[in-house]
């Protein structure tokens, strides 16, 4: 395995359609593999988690963000820096007034669903972009935060907007040493 | 001026990588214990520094020095820790440690889906690129300083 020596970690451009179609092919294959929408959603979330735990390191390496002091700052960072960096969109952030740890990302545009008009018949509970929820969940876990991340509204399901809800749960403790085997 | 050795730890205390260039004295304990000792010390010092800081903390623990060597420390929010021991002539090298994280570890290990996380890095590419990078540093002298 060899790579060009002086490659700098900048933004590499690939064809956007290729990316969107690849994602679509992934979801389509999962739909063939699993009958229940719930199973497809879970698998997308799991795959997203695997991506998120690695993607967060790339995000930190490239964005050099300072330590955040509140959940609100983190939600803003996800929407304004991370989404912008990886998907080229900037969702708006709303906060649940009654709860300090619940936030929503409202996606005005979503490149992943560019070629999808509506969900197929018999797939009404499919969360097409559930991969994103897993990515966010995995990324947060690596900075010692657990969160529930789900789609609260989805344009593909007939809702007016697409909304991702992030509920921050308890902070994970840092371990001093791995337990001896 | 020279670099003695380098440790790379993950958030659970696993030593992902260790390299040495000019180390004249060994610790006298098995490597596994040495890594645990290093990690444990860093964990304690970080928590000590933040507790006892008389002012608001910004970056936290950065380095310590003795009469013979200096230990430089860099940690990411994900708990990846880069530790480099150099001789005393070397000033702050936060950007160097950041590059080891971002340009080498993230690029060559994290982004490679076939490189498992949470264990010692097996990638020969990573080892050789890291070695080449350290040897190219302006404060690295081929002759042990």
CSV table of N, CA and C in Angstrom, one decimal, chain A residues 1-5 7-9 12 53-58 60-62 64-67 139 141-145 172 174-178 180, chain B residues 11-12 14 36 39-40 43-44 46 75-81 98 101-102 105-113 115-118 123 125 129:
chain,number,residue,atom,x,y,z
A,1,UNK,N,0.9,-1.2,0.0
A,1,UNK,CA,0.0,0.0,0.0
A,1,UNK,C,0.9,1.2,0.0
A,2,UNK,N,0.8,2.0,-1.0
A,2,UNK,CA,1.6,3.2,-1.0
A,2,UNK,C,0.8,4.4,-1.4
A,3,UNK,N,1.2,5.6,-1.0
A,3,UNK,CA,0.4,6.8,-1.4
A,3,UNK,C,1.5,7.9,-1.8
A,4,UNK,N,1.0,8.8,-2.6
A,4,UNK,CA,1.9,9.9,-2.9
A,4,UNK,C,2.4,10.6,-1.6
A,5,UNK,N,3.7,10.9,-1.6
A,5,UNK,CA,4.3,11.3,-0.3
A,5,UNK,C,3.8,12.7,0.2
A,7,UNK,N,1.0,14.3,-0.2
A,7,UNK,CA,-0.5,14.6,-0.3
A,7,UNK,C,-0.9,15.3,1.0
A,8,UNK,N,-1.5,16.4,0.9
A,8,UNK,CA,-2.0,17.2,2.0
A,8,UNK,C,-3.4,16.9,2.3
A,9,UNK,N,-3.9,16.9,3.5
A,9,UNK,CA,-5.3,16.6,3.8
A,9,UNK,C,-6.2,17.7,3.5
A,12,UNK,N,-10.8,16.8,-1.1
A,12,UNK,CA,-10.7,16.2,-2.4
A,12,UNK,C,-12.1,16.3,-3.1
A,53,UNK,N,-17.4,7.4,14.4
A,53,UNK,CA,-16.3,7.3,15.3
A,53,UNK,C,-15.0,7.6,14.7
A,54,UNK,N,-14.9,7.4,13.4
A,54,UNK,CA,-13.7,7.8,12.7
A,54,UNK,C,-13.7,9.2,12.1
A,55,UNK,N,-14.9,9.6,11.6
A,55,UNK,CA,-15.0,10.9,10.9
A,55,UNK,C,-14.8,12.0,11.9
A,56,UNK,N,-15.1,11.8,13.2
A,56,UNK,CA,-14.9,12.8,14.2
A,56,UNK,C,-13.4,13.2,14.3
A,57,UNK,N,-12.5,12.2,14.1
A,57,UNK,CA,-11.1,12.5,14.2
A,57,UNK,C,-10.7,13.4,13.0
A,58,UNK,N,-11.2,13.1,11.9
A,58,UNK,CA,-10.9,13.9,10.7
A,58,UNK,C,-11.4,15.3,10.9
A,60,UNK,N,-11.9,16.9,13.7
A,60,UNK,CA,-11.1,17.6,14.7
A,60,UNK,C,-9.7,18.0,14.1
A,61,UNK,N,-9.2,17.1,13.3
A,61,UNK,CA,-7.9,17.4,12.7
A,61,UNK,C,-8.0,18.6,11.7
A,62,UNK,N,-9.1,18.7,11.0
A,62,UNK,CA,-9.2,19.7,10.0
A,62,UNK,C,-9.8,21.0,10.5
A,64,UNK,N,-9.8,22.2,13.8
A,64,UNK,CA,-9.1,22.8,15.0
A,64,UNK,C,-10.1,23.6,15.9
A,65,UNK,N,-11.2,23.0,16.2
A,65,UNK,CA,-12.1,23.7,17.1
A,65,UNK,C,-11.6,23.7,18.5
A,66,UNK,N,-12.1,24.7,19.2
A,66,UNK,CA,-11.7,24.9,20.6
A,66,UNK,C,-12.7,24.0,21.4
A,67,UNK,N,-12.4,23.8,22.7
A,67,UNK,CA,-13.3,23.0,23.5
A,67,UNK,C,-14.6,23.7,23.7
A,139,UNK,N,-19.9,10.1,16.5
A,139,UNK,CA,-18.9,11.2,16.7
A,139,UNK,C,-19.0,11.8,18.1
A,141,UNK,N,-20.0,10.2,20.7
A,141,UNK,CA,-19.5,9.3,21.7
A,141,UNK,C,-18.0,9.3,21.9
A,142,UNK,N,-17.3,9.7,20.8
A,142,UNK,CA,-15.9,9.7,20.9
A,142,UNK,C,-15.4,11.0,21.6
A,143,UNK,N,-16.3,12.0,21.8
A,143,UNK,CA,-15.9,13.1,22.6
A,143,UNK,C,-16.6,13.0,24.0
A,144,UNK,N,-16.9,11.7,24.4
A,144,UNK,CA,-17.4,11.4,25.7
A,144,UNK,C,-18.8,12.0,26.0
A,145,UNK,N,-19.6,12.0,24.9
A,145,UNK,CA,-21.0,12.4,25.1
A,145,UNK,C,-21.9,11.4,24.5
A,172,UNK,N,-20.0,10.6,29.4
A,172,UNK,CA,-19.2,9.3,29.7
A,172,UNK,C,-18.0,9.7,30.5
A,174,UNK,N,-14.2,9.3,31.7
A,174,UNK,CA,-12.9,8.9,31.1
A,174,UNK,C,-12.3,7.8,32.0
A,175,UNK,N,-11.9,6.7,31.3
A,175,UNK,CA,-11.3,5.6,32.1
A,175,UNK,C,-9.8,5.9,32.3
A,176,UNK,N,-9.3,5.6,33.5
A,176,UNK,CA,-7.9,5.8,33.7
A,176,UNK,C,-7.0,4.8,33.0
A,177,UNK,N,-7.4,3.6,33.2
A,177,UNK,CA,-6.6,2.5,32.6
A,177,UNK,C,-7.6,1.4,32.1
A,178,UNK,N,-7.3,0.7,31.1
A,178,UNK,CA,-8.1,-0.4,30.7
A,178,UNK,C,-8.0,-1.5,31.8
A,180,UNK,N,-7.4,-4.8,33.6
A,180,UNK,CA,-6.5,-5.9,33.3
A,180,UNK,C,-7.3,-7.1,32.9
B,11,UNK,N,-7.9,6.9,23.8
B,11,UNK,CA,-8.7,7.3,24.9
B,11,UNK,C,-8.8,6.3,26.0
B,12,UNK,N,-8.6,5.0,25.7
B,12,UNK,CA,-8.7,4.0,26.8
B,12,UNK,C,-7.3,3.7,27.4
B,14,UNK,N,-4.7,2.6,25.7
B,14,UNK,CA,-4.0,1.6,24.8
B,14,UNK,C,-2.8,2.4,24.1
B,36,UNK,N,1.8,1.8,30.6
B,36,UNK,CA,0.8,2.0,31.6
B,36,UNK,C,1.2,3.1,32.6
B,39,UNK,N,0.9,6.5,30.8
B,39,UNK,CA,-0.5,6.9,30.6
B,39,UNK,C,-1.1,7.3,32.0
B,40,UNK,N,-0.8,6.5,33.0
B,40,UNK,CA,-1.3,6.8,34.3
B,40,UNK,C,-0.8,8.2,34.8
B,43,UNK,N,-2.6,11.0,32.9
B,43,UNK,CA,-3.9,11.1,33.4
B,43,UNK,C,-4.0,11.9,34.7
B,44,UNK,N,-3.1,11.5,35.6
B,44,UNK,CA,-3.0,12.2,36.9
B,44,UNK,C,-2.6,13.7,36.8
B,46,UNK,N,-2.9,15.7,34.2
B,46,UNK,CA,-4.0,16.5,33.6
B,46,UNK,C,-5.0,16.9,34.6
B,75,UNK,N,-3.2,16.6,23.4
B,75,UNK,CA,-4.4,15.7,23.5
B,75,UNK,C,-5.5,16.3,22.7
B,76,UNK,N,-6.3,15.4,22.0
B,76,UNK,CA,-7.4,15.8,21.3
B,76,UNK,C,-8.7,15.6,22.1
B,77,UNK,N,-9.8,16.2,21.7
B,77,UNK,CA,-11.1,16.0,22.4
B,77,UNK,C,-11.5,14.6,22.4
B,78,UNK,N,-11.0,13.8,21.5
B,78,UNK,CA,-11.4,12.4,21.5
B,78,UNK,C,-10.5,11.5,22.4
B,79,UNK,N,-9.6,12.1,23.0
B,79,UNK,CA,-8.7,11.4,24.0
B,79,UNK,C,-7.5,10.8,23.4
B,80,UNK,N,-7.2,11.1,22.1
B,80,UNK,CA,-5.9,10.6,21.5
B,80,UNK,C,-4.8,11.5,22.1
B,81,UNK,N,-3.7,10.9,22.6
B,81,UNK,CA,-2.6,11.6,23.2
B,81,UNK,C,-1.3,11.4,22.5
B,98,UNK,N,0.4,18.2,16.7
B,98,UNK,CA,-0.9,18.2,16.0
B,98,UNK,C,-0.8,17.6,14.6
B,101,UNK,N,-0.8,13.9,14.8
B,101,UNK,CA,-2.2,13.5,14.9
B,101,UNK,C,-3.0,13.6,13.6
B,102,UNK,N,-3.0,14.8,13.0
B,102,UNK,CA,-3.9,15.1,11.9
B,102,UNK,C,-3.3,14.5,10.6
B,105,UNK,N,-1.7,10.1,11.9
B,105,UNK,CA,-2.6,9.2,12.5
B,105,UNK,C,-4.0,9.2,11.9
B,106,UNK,N,-4.6,10.4,11.7
B,106,UNK,CA,-5.9,10.4,11.1
B,106,UNK,C,-5.9,10.0,9.7
B,107,UNK,N,-4.9,10.5,8.9
B,107,UNK,CA,-4.9,10.2,7.5
B,107,UNK,C,-4.6,8.8,7.2
B,108,UNK,N,-3.6,8.2,7.9
B,108,UNK,CA,-3.2,6.8,7.6
B,108,UNK,C,-3.8,5.7,8.4
B,109,UNK,N,-4.3,6.0,9.5
B,109,UNK,CA,-4.9,4.9,10.4
B,109,UNK,C,-6.4,5.1,10.5
B,110,UNK,N,-6.8,6.2,11.0
B,110,UNK,CA,-8.3,6.4,11.2
B,110,UNK,C,-9.1,6.3,10.0
B,111,UNK,N,-8.6,6.9,8.9
B,111,UNK,CA,-9.4,6.8,7.7
B,111,UNK,C,-9.3,5.5,6.9
B,112,UNK,N,-8.4,4.6,7.3
B,112,UNK,CA,-8.3,3.3,6.7
B,112,UNK,C,-9.2,2.4,7.4
B,113,UNK,N,-10.3,2.0,6.8
B,113,UNK,CA,-11.3,1.1,7.4
B,113,UNK,C,-10.8,-0.2,7.8
B,115,UNK,N,-7.8,-0.7,9.1
B,115,UNK,CA,-7.0,-0.5,10.3
B,115,UNK,C,-7.9,-0.5,11.5
B,116,UNK,N,-8.0,-1.5,12.4
B,116,UNK,CA,-8.9,-1.5,13.5
B,116,UNK,C,-8.4,-0.4,14.5
B,117,UNK,N,-9.4,0.2,15.2
B,117,UNK,CA,-9.1,1.2,16.2
B,117,UNK,C,-9.0,0.5,17.5
B,118,UNK,N,-8.4,1.1,18.5
B,118,UNK,CA,-8.3,0.6,19.9
B,118,UNK,C,-7.2,-0.5,20.1
B,123,UNK,N,0.1,-0.7,10.9
B,123,UNK,CA,0.5,-0.2,9.6
B,123,UNK,C,1.9,0.2,9.5
B,125,UNK,N,3.1,1.6,6.8
B,125,UNK,CA,3.1,2.9,6.2
B,125,UNK,C,3.2,4.0,7.3
B,129,UNK,N,6.2,6.6,7.7
B,129,UNK,CA,6.0,8.0,7.5
B,129,UNK,C,6.2,8.8,8.8
